[in-house]
Amino acid sequence: MILSCNFESEQVRLMRLDEGKALQIHRQRFGRDGRAFAAPARVNLIGEHTDYTGGLVMPMAIGFSTVAVISAREDGRAVFYSANYEEEASFEIASLERSPRGHWSDYPAGVLWSLRQEGIAIDGFSMSLAGDVPLGAGLSSSASVEVATAMGLLWLAGVTLPLEKIATLCRKAENEYVGAKSGIMDQFVVAGGVAHRAMMLDCRSLGYELLPLPDEVRVVICNSMVKHSVATGGYGNRRDEVEAGQAVLRQERPGIELLRDATLADLEACRGKMPEASFARCRHIITENVRVLEAREALLKGDLQRLGGMMIAAHVSMRDDFAASCPEVDAMVEIAMRQDGCFGARITGGGFGGCTVNVVSADGAEQFVETVRREYATATGIADAQCFVCEASDGALALLAKGGVQ
Ligand code: GLA
């Protein structure tokens, strides 16, 4: 399947289509008109596994979306209906405890819990959720659901919060309710992304800079179709290894609070005091923060070769130091890099499968997709790899401000 979302009008149409359908589903299910809020997906250009140690990332929002439609109800319950799963989950709001069930409803229920923890009063409601974000592909389907849910709940509560707070509360839902130890990147860009711009985010200060993406390139996302999950397995394990290394640095080197503060020289000095795996994971993160800054420079100068060079180095580092790639994704990156007009390619997201992100000449993007799919099928036997030609789209707040969702 090739889904092209490289024209703004087409993106809006895709969203509006979803939204209209979601409003209709809600009306049919709950017998009331609701109000719709949309949140996109995201792809990370560079800066992987840096967010939870206060580092730098460079994601952008992309034109898939989750739509949350909400209306009030009078019985004090929170009723979520997932149009994707065709399933309902219901909670007594006043007695909602942290009780994840390993179920899709953990994400919206977690946001409800997180907002209530913040002291935000939320009365009974029905919410329908519908989305077209590919699941398990590393494109942040979970943050998309969380932010769409938060937008709906905040509207119902009559509360306005700034971007930083929305992102932080959604992250809290994921960390503390769902139990996935993710950083802030996904929720932040899903809420705060801006069309035609990548966002360099400082995950410590939450300061950010919007960077131009040259018109002559497209960001192409290729799904290896190897499923990844942030909630289980490798992600949490890598995070533990990183935190073990960070704890040694904090103890041994004055002035280091987070890995973000450490240099390679600091790390080398502590090498004997941490497991070799932690050393390698930390080396990835320290060098990745530097690569994000280089990528920023490259984008500001429109230097696509340099940007691509950083992406390739980032992939090698994710593969070798962070050990979070897999043979299929490596094959996909190698195939991409052989194509004319491909400046850079790398694994994107949490790792262990999922998608690659590729920066490709605009005029060769469709050809690129065809060739990568064909050669990937030959190399791996996976014949149905999905590829998306994307542009940076608006996050949930920009969509709301532009009246994209009513
Ligand atoms: C997942 C997490 C993010 C981030 C990335 C890796 O997407 O949700 O917080 O850690 O992995 O960069």
Short mmCIF file of C-alpha atoms and ligand atoms in Angstrom, two decimals:
data_model
loop_
_atom_site.label_atom_id
_atom_site.label_comp_id
_atom_site.label_asym_id
_atom_site.label_seq_id
_atom_site.Cartn_x
_atom_site.Cartn_y
_atom_site.Cartn_z
CA MET A 1 0.00 0.00 0.00
CA ILE A 2 1.28 3.46 -0.83
CA LEU A 3 -0.43 6.22 1.06
CA SER A 4 0.73 9.58 -0.13
CA CYS A 5 0.16 12.51 2.17
CA ASN A 6 2.49 14.97 0.54
CA PHE A 7 -0.05 17.64 -0.31
CA GLU A 8 -1.50 19.68 2.47
CA SER A 9 -4.97 19.64 0.98
CA GLU A 10 -4.86 15.89 0.78
CA GLN A 11 -3.74 15.66 4.40
CA VAL A 12 -6.64 17.79 5.52
CA ARG A 13 -9.02 15.70 3.46
CA LEU A 14 -7.66 12.52 5.05
CA MET A 15 -8.20 14.00 8.49
CA ARG A 16 -11.62 15.40 7.68
CA LEU A 17 -12.72 12.08 6.32
CA ASP A 18 -11.72 10.36 9.54
CA GLU A 19 -13.31 13.03 11.62
CA GLY A 20 -16.65 12.90 9.82
CA LYS A 21 -16.72 9.15 10.12
CA ALA A 22 -15.79 9.33 13.81
CA LEU A 23 -18.58 11.85 14.50
CA GLN A 24 -21.04 9.56 12.80
CA ILE A 25 -19.81 6.49 14.68
CA HIS A 26 -20.17 8.38 17.94
CA ARG A 27 -23.70 9.49 17.17
CA GLN A 28 -24.72 5.95 16.27
CA ARG A 29 -23.12 4.44 19.34
CA PHE A 30 -24.13 6.94 22.00
CA GLY A 31 -27.13 8.71 20.48
CA ARG A 32 -25.57 12.12 21.01
CA ASP A 33 -23.59 14.52 18.88
CA GLY A 34 -20.03 14.86 20.06
CA ARG A 35 -17.16 17.20 19.55
CA ALA A 36 -14.10 15.90 17.67
CA PHE A 37 -10.41 16.44 18.39
CA ALA A 38 -7.58 15.06 16.30
CA ALA A 39 -3.96 14.27 17.06
CA PRO A 40 -1.42 13.15 14.46
CA ALA A 41 1.31 10.50 14.50
CA ARG A 42 4.99 11.36 14.46
CA VAL A 43 8.24 10.30 12.91
CA ASN A 44 11.63 11.07 14.38
CA LEU A 45 14.21 12.35 11.90
CA ILE A 46 17.11 11.95 14.32
CA GLY A 47 17.78 11.79 18.06
CA GLU A 48 16.82 8.28 19.18
CA HIS A 49 16.63 7.13 22.81
CA THR A 50 17.94 10.50 23.93
CA ASP A 51 14.69 11.89 25.34
CA TYR A 52 14.59 10.09 28.69
CA THR A 53 18.06 11.32 29.59
CA GLY A 54 17.25 14.98 28.92
CA GLY A 55 18.73 14.91 25.41
CA LEU A 56 17.90 16.30 21.98
CA VAL A 57 15.44 14.92 19.45
CA MET A 58 14.20 16.06 16.05
CA PRO A 59 10.77 14.64 15.27
CA MET A 60 7.91 15.95 13.12
CA ALA A 61 4.19 15.29 13.19
CA ILE A 62 2.83 13.34 10.21
CA GLY A 63 -0.59 13.15 8.67
CA PHE A 64 -2.03 10.01 10.20
CA SER A 65 -4.41 10.74 12.99
CA THR A 66 -6.48 9.61 15.91
CA VAL A 67 -9.82 11.33 16.31
CA ALA A 68 -11.47 11.46 19.73
CA VAL A 69 -15.16 12.40 19.78
CA ILE A 70 -16.56 13.30 23.17
CA SER A 71 -19.98 14.05 24.63
CA ALA A 72 -21.20 14.35 28.21
CA ARG A 73 -23.15 11.66 30.08
CA GLU A 74 -24.95 11.89 33.38
CA ASP A 75 -24.02 8.67 35.20
CA GLY A 76 -20.50 9.66 36.26
CA ARG A 77 -18.91 7.04 34.05
CA ALA A 78 -16.17 7.25 31.47
CA VAL A 79 -17.12 5.12 28.49
CA PHE A 80 -14.53 4.70 25.75
CA TYR A 81 -15.41 3.10 22.46
CA SER A 82 -12.66 2.11 20.05
CA ALA A 83 -13.90 2.06 16.48
CA ASN A 84 -10.70 0.28 15.46
CA TYR A 85 -11.17 -2.55 17.95
CA GLU A 86 -15.00 -2.31 17.89
CA GLU A 87 -14.97 -2.58 21.64
CA GLU A 88 -16.15 -0.57 24.63
CA ALA A 89 -14.49 -0.05 28.03
CA SER A 90 -16.26 1.65 30.92
CA PHE A 91 -14.97 3.10 34.21
CA GLU A 92 -16.49 4.71 37.28
CA ILE A 93 -14.66 8.04 37.21
CA ALA A 94 -14.77 8.79 40.95
CA SER A 95 -13.10 5.50 41.85
CA LEU A 96 -10.68 5.22 38.92
CA GLU A 97 -7.47 3.63 40.18
CA ARG A 98 -4.25 2.89 38.41
CA SER A 99 -5.20 -0.48 36.97
CA PRO A 100 -3.73 -1.22 33.57
CA ARG A 101 -5.06 -4.33 31.88
CA GLY A 102 -2.74 -4.60 28.89
CA HIS A 103 -5.66 -3.39 26.78
CA TRP A 104 -6.12 -0.52 24.28
CA SER A 105 -8.24 1.30 26.89
CA ASP A 106 -5.21 1.68 29.18
CA TYR A 107 -4.10 4.67 27.07
CA PRO A 108 -7.26 6.80 27.24
CA ALA A 109 -8.03 5.65 30.81
CA GLY A 110 -4.44 6.55 31.74
CA VAL A 111 -4.95 10.08 30.42
CA LEU A 112 -8.16 10.42 32.42
CA TRP A 113 -6.29 9.20 35.51
CA SER A 114 -3.37 11.56 34.87
CA LEU A 115 -5.62 14.63 34.43
CA ARG A 116 -7.51 13.76 37.60
CA GLN A 117 -4.20 13.38 39.46
CA GLU A 118 -3.53 16.95 38.37
CA GLY A 119 -6.75 18.01 40.10
CA ILE A 120 -8.75 18.50 36.90
CA ALA A 121 -12.40 17.65 37.57
CA ILE A 122 -13.95 15.55 34.81
CA ASP A 123 -17.62 14.60 34.76
CA GLY A 124 -19.14 11.63 33.02
CA PHE A 125 -18.51 11.30 29.31
CA SER A 126 -18.62 9.01 26.31
CA MET A 127 -15.65 9.05 23.98
CA SER A 128 -15.25 7.35 20.61
CA LEU A 129 -11.75 6.84 19.29
CA ALA A 130 -10.94 6.16 15.66
CA GLY A 131 -7.57 6.31 13.99
CA ASP A 132 -5.47 5.41 11.01
CA VAL A 133 -2.04 5.39 12.68
CA PRO A 134 -0.32 2.08 11.87
CA LEU A 135 0.07 0.14 15.13
CA GLY A 136 3.42 -1.16 16.34
CA ALA A 137 5.24 0.63 13.55
CA GLY A 138 7.13 3.09 15.73
CA LEU A 139 4.98 6.03 14.59
CA SER A 140 3.53 6.76 18.03
CA SER A 141 0.04 5.42 17.79
CA SER A 142 -0.04 5.54 21.60
CA ALA A 143 0.90 9.23 21.93
CA SER A 144 -1.64 10.00 19.21
CA VAL A 145 -4.41 8.33 21.24
CA GLU A 146 -3.22 9.97 24.46
CA VAL A 147 -3.10 13.50 23.07
CA ALA A 148 -6.44 13.20 21.24
CA THR A 149 -7.99 11.93 24.48
CA ALA A 150 -6.44 14.76 26.50
CA MET A 151 -7.72 17.38 24.08
CA GLY A 152 -11.25 16.01 24.40
CA LEU A 153 -11.16 15.71 28.18
CA LEU A 154 -9.71 19.18 28.65
CA TRP A 155 -12.41 20.65 26.45
CA LEU A 156 -15.09 18.86 28.47
CA ALA A 157 -13.54 20.14 31.71
CA GLY A 158 -13.30 23.66 30.31
CA VAL A 159 -9.56 23.74 31.04
CA THR A 160 -6.82 25.17 28.82
CA LEU A 161 -3.27 23.94 29.36
CA PRO A 162 -0.01 24.88 27.65
CA LEU A 163 1.74 22.45 25.33
CA GLU A 164 4.39 21.44 27.90
CA LYS A 165 1.73 20.49 30.41
CA ILE A 166 -0.39 18.52 27.95
CA ALA A 167 2.68 16.58 26.82
CA THR A 168 3.84 15.98 30.39
CA LEU A 169 0.44 14.70 31.56
CA CYS A 170 0.13 12.37 28.57
CA ARG A 171 3.61 11.06 29.23
CA LYS A 172 2.65 10.48 32.84
CA ALA A 173 -0.31 8.43 31.66
CA GLU A 174 1.99 6.27 29.58
CA ASN A 175 4.73 5.94 32.22
CA GLU A 176 2.68 5.55 35.36
CA TYR A 177 -0.65 4.12 34.23
CA VAL A 178 0.18 2.05 31.14
CA GLY A 179 3.62 1.19 32.51
CA ALA A 180 5.71 2.00 29.41
CA LYS A 181 8.89 3.87 30.33
CA SER A 182 8.88 6.22 27.35
CA GLY A 183 10.29 9.75 27.22
CA ILE A 184 8.54 13.02 26.33
CA MET A 185 9.32 13.24 22.60
CA ASP A 186 6.21 11.62 21.18
CA GLN A 187 3.58 13.40 23.23
CA PHE A 188 5.32 16.73 22.77
CA VAL A 189 5.49 16.70 18.99
CA VAL A 190 2.08 15.05 18.56
CA ALA A 191 0.60 17.93 20.54
CA GLY A 192 2.90 20.73 19.37
CA GLY A 193 4.08 19.90 15.84
CA VAL A 194 3.76 22.45 13.05
CA ALA A 195 3.18 21.79 9.33
CA HIS A 196 6.28 21.91 7.10
CA ARG A 197 8.61 22.00 10.08
CA ALA A 198 10.72 19.55 12.00
CA MET A 199 10.99 20.25 15.71
CA MET A 200 14.26 20.15 17.58
CA LEU A 201 13.25 19.57 21.17
CA ASP A 202 15.45 19.84 24.22
CA CYS A 203 13.91 17.16 26.40
CA ARG A 204 15.36 18.64 29.56
CA SER A 205 14.19 22.25 29.27
CA LEU A 206 11.32 21.47 26.86
CA GLY A 207 12.54 24.40 24.79
CA TYR A 208 12.17 23.77 21.07
CA GLU A 209 13.01 25.19 17.68
CA LEU A 210 11.02 24.71 14.48
CA LEU A 211 13.27 23.93 11.54
CA PRO A 212 12.51 24.21 7.84
CA LEU A 213 12.39 21.11 5.69
CA PRO A 214 13.65 21.85 2.18
CA ASP A 215 10.96 21.71 -0.52
CA GLU A 216 13.11 19.57 -2.76
CA VAL A 217 12.94 16.55 -0.45
CA ARG A 218 10.31 14.25 0.94
CA VAL A 219 10.40 12.29 4.15
CA VAL A 220 9.58 8.70 3.25
CA ILE A 221 8.64 6.23 5.96
CA CYS A 222 9.09 2.55 5.20
CA ASN A 223 7.59 -0.03 7.51
CA SER A 224 9.69 -3.17 7.86
CA MET A 225 6.49 -4.88 9.09
CA VAL A 226 8.48 -6.27 12.03
CA LYS A 227 6.29 -5.30 14.98
CA HIS A 228 7.75 -3.33 17.81
CA SER A 229 6.28 -2.42 21.18
CA VAL A 230 7.38 0.21 23.68
CA ALA A 231 5.33 -1.39 26.43
CA THR A 232 7.26 -4.65 26.45
CA GLY A 233 10.68 -6.13 25.87
CA GLY A 234 13.69 -4.39 24.45
CA TYR A 235 12.75 -0.77 25.06
CA GLY A 236 12.57 -1.12 28.85
CA ASN A 237 15.67 -3.24 28.90
CA ARG A 238 17.69 -0.65 26.97
CA ARG A 239 16.40 2.06 29.22
CA ASP A 240 17.59 0.14 32.29
CA GLU A 241 21.04 -0.29 30.74
CA VAL A 242 21.19 3.43 29.99
CA GLU A 243 20.11 4.38 33.48
CA ALA A 244 22.69 2.11 35.04
CA GLY A 245 25.40 3.90 33.03
CA GLN A 246 23.95 7.30 33.83
CA ALA A 247 23.96 6.46 37.56
CA VAL A 248 27.68 5.64 37.41
CA LEU A 249 28.44 8.91 35.59
CA ARG A 250 26.37 10.86 38.11
CA GLN A 251 28.28 9.30 40.97
CA GLU A 252 31.74 9.57 39.46
CA ARG A 253 31.71 12.90 37.67
CA PRO A 254 30.63 16.05 39.50
CA GLY A 255 28.21 18.17 37.53
CA ILE A 256 26.63 15.28 35.66
CA GLU A 257 22.98 14.94 36.49
CA LEU A 258 21.73 13.44 33.25
CA LEU A 259 23.51 11.72 30.40
CA ARG A 260 22.90 14.92 28.48
CA ASP A 261 25.65 16.55 30.58
CA ALA A 262 28.26 13.88 29.80
CA THR A 263 30.97 13.93 27.14
CA LEU A 264 32.65 10.94 25.55
CA ALA A 265 35.68 11.68 27.73
CA ASP A 266 33.51 11.40 30.86
CA LEU A 267 32.14 8.12 29.64
CA GLU A 268 35.59 6.73 28.80
CA ALA A 269 36.78 7.68 32.28
CA CYS A 270 34.01 5.56 33.80
CA ARG A 271 34.22 2.65 31.41
CA GLY A 272 35.60 0.17 33.93
CA LYS A 273 32.85 0.95 36.40
CA MET A 274 29.86 -0.01 34.31
CA PRO A 275 28.81 -3.06 32.32
CA GLU A 276 30.09 -3.00 28.74
CA ALA A 277 26.48 -2.92 27.47
CA SER A 278 25.75 0.25 29.46
CA PHE A 279 28.92 1.82 28.11
CA ALA A 280 27.86 1.16 24.52
CA ARG A 281 24.27 2.37 25.09
CA CYS A 282 25.53 5.59 26.68
CA ARG A 283 28.01 6.12 23.86
CA HIS A 284 25.12 5.97 21.42
CA ILE A 285 23.22 8.62 23.35
CA ILE A 286 26.16 11.00 23.83
CA THR A 287 27.10 10.85 20.15
CA GLU A 288 23.44 11.07 19.09
CA ASN A 289 22.97 14.39 20.92
CA VAL A 290 25.89 15.76 18.91
CA ARG A 291 24.40 14.43 15.67
CA VAL A 292 21.10 16.17 16.37
CA LEU A 293 22.91 19.49 16.66
CA GLU A 294 24.76 18.77 13.40
CA ALA A 295 21.48 17.87 11.71
CA ARG A 296 20.02 21.16 12.91
CA GLU A 297 22.93 23.06 11.34
CA ALA A 298 22.49 21.09 8.15
CA LEU A 299 18.78 21.89 7.94
CA LEU A 300 19.37 25.57 8.61
CA LYS A 301 21.88 25.64 5.77
CA GLY A 302 19.82 23.40 3.50
CA ASP A 303 22.77 20.98 3.38
CA LEU A 304 21.04 17.70 2.61
CA GLN A 305 24.24 15.70 2.18
CA ARG A 306 25.28 16.57 5.70
CA LEU A 307 21.84 15.83 7.09
CA GLY A 308 21.89 12.45 5.34
CA GLY A 309 25.38 11.73 6.66
CA MET A 310 24.13 12.28 10.21
CA MET A 311 21.17 9.98 9.64
CA ILE A 312 23.41 7.19 8.39
CA ALA A 313 25.78 7.60 11.34
CA ALA A 314 22.75 7.57 13.64
CA HIS A 315 21.58 4.28 12.15
CA VAL A 316 24.99 2.66 12.59
CA SER A 317 25.04 3.82 16.20
CA MET A 318 21.51 2.49 16.89
CA ARG A 319 22.52 -0.81 15.28
CA ASP A 320 25.94 -1.31 16.84
CA ASP A 321 26.09 0.64 20.10
CA PHE A 322 22.44 0.62 21.06
CA ALA A 323 21.81 -2.83 19.56
CA ALA A 324 18.22 -1.88 18.81
CA SER A 325 17.90 -2.61 15.11
CA CYS A 326 17.08 -5.93 13.47
CA PRO A 327 18.22 -7.63 10.25
CA GLU A 328 15.10 -6.63 8.31
CA VAL A 329 15.43 -2.94 9.19
CA ASP A 330 19.17 -3.02 8.42
CA ALA A 331 18.36 -4.51 5.01
CA MET A 332 15.79 -1.79 4.41
CA VAL A 333 18.30 0.95 5.23
CA GLU A 334 20.95 -0.60 3.00
CA ILE A 335 18.50 -0.86 0.11
CA ALA A 336 17.42 2.75 0.62
CA MET A 337 20.98 4.02 0.60
CA ARG A 338 21.64 2.36 -2.77
CA GLN A 339 18.88 4.41 -4.44
CA ASP A 340 19.57 7.59 -6.38
CA GLY A 341 18.23 10.63 -4.63
CA CYS A 342 18.28 9.13 -1.13
CA PHE A 343 20.26 11.43 1.16
CA GLY A 344 19.86 9.50 4.39
CA ALA A 345 18.06 6.54 5.93
CA ARG A 346 17.84 5.17 9.43
CA ILE A 347 15.71 3.23 11.86
CA THR A 348 13.22 5.49 13.61
CA GLY A 349 11.37 5.19 16.92
CA GLY A 350 11.98 2.81 19.79
CA GLY A 351 13.71 0.20 17.66
CA PHE A 352 13.61 -3.60 17.37
CA GLY A 353 11.59 -3.37 14.15
CA GLY A 354 9.12 -0.75 13.03
CA CYS A 355 9.97 1.84 10.41
CA THR A 356 12.85 3.51 8.67
CA VAL A 357 12.84 7.22 7.94
CA ASN A 358 14.37 8.32 4.66
CA VAL A 359 15.11 11.74 3.22
CA VAL A 360 14.65 11.49 -0.52
CA SER A 361 14.51 13.85 -3.53
CA ALA A 362 10.91 14.92 -4.06
CA ASP A 363 10.88 14.02 -7.73
CA GLY A 364 12.20 10.52 -7.11
CA ALA A 365 10.10 9.68 -4.05
CA GLU A 366 7.47 7.49 -5.72
CA GLN A 367 10.14 5.58 -7.63
CA PHE A 368 12.09 5.19 -4.39
CA VAL A 369 9.08 3.62 -2.71
CA GLU A 370 8.54 1.15 -5.52
CA THR A 371 12.16 0.05 -5.67
CA VAL A 372 12.61 -0.24 -1.92
CA ARG A 373 9.47 -2.37 -1.61
CA ARG A 374 10.56 -4.63 -4.45
CA GLU A 375 14.13 -5.09 -3.25
CA TYR A 376 13.03 -5.49 0.36
CA ALA A 377 10.65 -8.26 -0.68
CA THR A 378 13.48 -10.04 -2.49
CA ALA A 379 15.87 -9.63 0.45
CA THR A 380 13.52 -10.64 3.26
CA GLY A 381 10.49 -12.36 1.76
CA ILE A 382 8.28 -9.63 3.28
CA ALA A 383 6.20 -8.55 0.31
CA ASP A 384 3.74 -6.14 1.87
CA ALA A 385 5.99 -3.43 3.35
CA GLN A 386 4.01 -0.21 3.64
CA CYS A 387 5.73 3.01 2.59
CA PHE A 388 4.45 6.54 3.11
CA VAL A 389 5.60 9.71 1.38
CA CYS A 390 5.07 12.39 4.01
CA GLU A 391 5.36 16.01 4.86
CA ALA A 392 5.45 17.47 8.34
CA SER A 393 1.91 18.17 9.48
CA ASP A 394 0.26 20.09 12.30
CA GLY A 395 0.09 18.75 15.82
CA ALA A 396 -3.14 18.64 17.84
CA LEU A 397 -2.89 22.21 19.10
CA ALA A 398 -2.19 23.73 15.68
CA LEU A 399 -5.04 21.70 14.21
CA LEU A 400 -7.38 23.02 16.85
CA ALA A 401 -6.18 26.59 16.42
CA LYS A 402 -6.77 26.37 12.67
CA GLY A 403 -10.24 25.03 13.31
CA GLY A 404 -9.29 21.78 11.57
CA VAL A 405 -11.47 19.83 13.95
CA GLN A 406 -14.79 21.12 15.30
C1 GLA B 1 9.65 5.60 21.76
C2 GLA B 1 9.38 6.40 23.03
C3 GLA B 1 10.07 7.76 22.96
C4 GLA B 1 11.53 7.63 22.58
C5 GLA B 1 11.71 6.73 21.38
C6 GLA B 1 13.16 6.45 21.08
O1 GLA B 1 9.02 6.20 20.69
O2 GLA B 1 7.99 6.58 23.20
O3 GLA B 1 9.90 8.43 24.17
O4 GLA B 1 12.28 7.19 23.68
O5 GLA B 1 11.05 5.49 21.53
O6 GLA B 1 13.79 7.59 20.66
#
